[in-house]
Amino acid sequence: MTHTSSTKEIPAVGAIPKHIAIIMDGNGRWATKRFLPRVAGHVKGVEAVRGMVEACAKRGVSYLTLFAFSSENWRRPAEEVSLLMRLFVTALEKEVAKMHANNIRLKVVGDLTRFDAHLQKMIIAAEEKTANNQGLTVTICANYGGRWDIIQAMNRLQKDRLIAGQAEQEVTEEQLAAYLSMAYAPEPDLFIRTGGETRISNFLLWQLAYSEFYFTDTFWPDFDAEALDISIQSYQNRERRFGRTSAQVTEQTSTQESK
Ligand code: IPE
Ligand code: IPE
Ligand code: MG
């Protein structure tokens, strides 16, 4: 199923966000603060992922999207990169069966061709195993970049048109959006970045067009269910207008309610 832009329909104020997207940042600083090697922060970070998946499932969130490795993270020291890859493999080995038992659907998006063959196979197997689960959809963004996503969408769309023998024509938003790597999900309602930085770092550029942003200084390994609730409360107090006036939004919401 392809979703139309989430900016067309206004969710009710106070609703639980349907889709939460998180930049899990601050693992390294969490460890350094404790005089531990950065890897210790990444290990703790994986535990925080487990907690977040559980918390989101419990709260009735439908989509949880986690930025695990950006297309720019290859620039890190080789040992850190290979450790992150190993952690990814171990996490898949340990968690997929549990996720499946909890009705969770797992997706991994990004340019996976740069990962070694074993990891790629594990990813495909995990996605296939959980494909029909109806509970929370967890998406891991790995070797992901927002610019890469838009470009790959454009390239695939053009290729399909060429194969279909279609004459050159302009591309609409809806047509392009259908080729984005997360076309199966609505756009994020709530975007969270932990670790104190206030930037997007090439995460979901297209899909965050109208998301609500929440930044916290808490390092990712410390971001627990209680911290999640605080971010959700912040979201619930906001009025999403998508270009309209506040009066229009109030009117629309009250007619929706009286229906
Ligand atoms: C986020 O934590 C995890 C990844 C990018 C893989 P960092 O490793 O960026 O932690 P800091 O920002 O150095 O503290
Ligand atoms: C962004 O974190 C990517 C992930 C969390 C995976 P970084 O810590 O790499 O971001 P920048 O480069 O400092 O902006
Ligand atoms: Mg960082």
mmCIF file of N, CA, C and O and ligand atoms in Angstrom, residues 22-26 29 67-70 72-73 76 141 193 197 199-201, ligand 2:
data_model
loop_
_atom_site.group_PDB
_atom_site.id
_atom_site.type_symbol
_atom_site.label_atom_id
_atom_site.label_comp_id
_atom_site.label_asym_id
_atom_site.label_seq_id
_atom_site.Cartn_x
_atom_site.Cartn_y
_atom_site.Cartn_z
ATOM 1 N N ILE A 22 13.525 8.255 14.612
ATOM 2 C CA ILE A 22 14.518 8.695 15.602
ATOM 3 C C ILE A 22 15.949 8.668 15.064
ATOM 4 O O ILE A 22 16.385 7.662 14.486
ATOM 5 N N ILE A 23 16.681 9.752 15.271
ATOM 6 C CA ILE A 23 18.137 9.721 15.083
ATOM 7 C C ILE A 23 18.718 9.380 16.446
ATOM 8 O O ILE A 23 18.661 10.169 17.389
ATOM 9 N N MET A 24 19.250 8.168 16.530
ATOM 10 C CA MET A 24 19.763 7.656 17.812
ATOM 11 C C MET A 24 21.196 8.160 17.965
ATOM 12 O O MET A 24 22.129 7.508 17.531
ATOM 13 N N ASP A 25 21.354 9.311 18.573
ATOM 14 C CA ASP A 25 22.693 9.919 18.630
ATOM 15 C C ASP A 25 23.182 10.044 20.072
ATOM 16 O O ASP A 25 22.374 10.187 21.002
ATOM 17 N N GLY A 26 24.502 9.997 20.244
ATOM 18 C CA GLY A 26 25.103 10.221 21.557
ATOM 19 C C GLY A 26 25.687 8.985 22.210
ATOM 20 O O GLY A 26 26.101 9.035 23.372
ATOM 21 N N ARG A 29 29.471 9.686 23.121
ATOM 22 C CA ARG A 29 29.626 10.601 24.261
ATOM 23 C C ARG A 29 29.139 9.964 25.564
ATOM 24 O O ARG A 29 29.690 10.216 26.628
ATOM 25 N N PHE A 67 17.436 5.496 12.796
ATOM 26 C CA PHE A 67 18.632 5.743 11.980
ATOM 27 C C PHE A 67 19.803 5.062 12.682
ATOM 28 O O PHE A 67 20.237 5.488 13.752
ATOM 29 N N ALA A 68 20.297 3.993 12.088
ATOM 30 C CA ALA A 68 21.354 3.203 12.731
ATOM 31 C C ALA A 68 22.732 3.486 12.151
ATOM 32 O O ALA A 68 23.738 3.413 12.857
ATOM 33 N N PHE A 69 22.778 3.776 10.849
ATOM 34 C CA PHE A 69 24.077 4.006 10.210
ATOM 35 C C PHE A 69 23.848 4.864 8.964
ATOM 36 O O PHE A 69 23.085 4.489 8.082
ATOM 37 N N SER A 70 24.473 6.025 8.928
ATOM 38 C CA SER A 70 24.224 6.921 7.799
ATOM 39 C C SER A 70 25.234 6.675 6.686
ATOM 40 O O SER A 70 26.294 6.060 6.901
ATOM 41 N N GLU A 72 27.124 8.650 5.601
ATOM 42 C CA GLU A 72 28.353 9.394 5.946
ATOM 43 C C GLU A 72 29.156 8.692 7.050
ATOM 44 O O GLU A 72 30.321 9.032 7.272
ATOM 45 N N ASN A 73 28.533 7.730 7.739
ATOM 46 C CA ASN A 73 29.233 7.077 8.866
ATOM 47 C C ASN A 73 30.410 6.192 8.431
ATOM 48 O O ASN A 73 31.234 5.805 9.256
ATOM 49 N N ARG A 76 33.985 7.106 9.546
ATOM 50 C CA ARG A 76 34.519 6.865 10.900
ATOM 51 C C ARG A 76 35.718 5.906 10.838
ATOM 52 O O ARG A 76 35.900 5.215 9.836
ATOM 53 N N CYS A 141 17.267 2.143 9.384
ATOM 54 C CA CYS A 141 17.906 2.825 8.257
ATOM 55 C C CYS A 141 19.405 2.583 8.354
ATOM 56 O O CYS A 141 20.057 3.030 9.298
ATOM 57 N N ARG A 193 15.487 13.535 17.884
ATOM 58 C CA ARG A 193 16.940 13.342 17.836
ATOM 59 C C ARG A 193 17.480 13.450 19.254
ATOM 60 O O ARG A 193 17.286 14.468 19.925
ATOM 61 N N GLU A 197 22.383 17.330 19.388
ATOM 62 C CA GLU A 197 22.590 18.056 18.120
ATOM 63 C C GLU A 197 21.231 18.408 17.523
ATOM 64 O O GLU A 197 20.293 17.625 17.622
ATOM 65 N N ARG A 199 20.276 18.880 14.163
ATOM 66 C CA ARG A 199 20.359 18.819 12.704
ATOM 67 C C ARG A 199 19.767 17.498 12.205
ATOM 68 O O ARG A 199 19.568 16.566 12.975
ATOM 69 N N ILE A 200 19.513 17.449 10.888
ATOM 70 C CA ILE A 200 18.879 16.268 10.283
ATOM 71 C C ILE A 200 19.907 15.234 9.833
ATOM 72 O O ILE A 200 19.588 14.049 9.697
ATOM 73 N N SER A 201 21.153 15.670 9.570
ATOM 74 C CA SER A 201 22.224 14.744 9.157
ATOM 75 C C SER A 201 21.814 13.799 8.028
ATOM 76 O O SER A 201 22.101 12.596 8.067
HETATM 77 C C1 IPE B 2 23.591 10.484 12.563
HETATM 78 O O1 IPE B 2 24.459 10.531 13.634
HETATM 79 C C2 IPE B 2 23.444 9.103 12.073
HETATM 80 C C3 IPE B 2 22.982 8.113 13.034
HETATM 81 C C4 IPE B 2 22.499 8.297 14.218
HETATM 82 C C5 IPE B 2 23.054 6.788 12.539
HETATM 83 P P1 IPE B 2 25.916 11.158 13.517
HETATM 84 O O2 IPE B 2 26.402 11.273 14.900
HETATM 85 O O3 IPE B 2 26.742 10.396 12.578
HETATM 86 O O4 IPE B 2 25.592 12.600 12.895
HETATM 87 P P2 IPE B 2 26.518 13.860 12.588
HETATM 88 O O5 IPE B 2 27.446 13.472 11.493
HETATM 89 O O6 IPE B 2 27.243 14.174 13.860
HETATM 90 O O7 IPE B 2 25.598 14.943 12.203
#
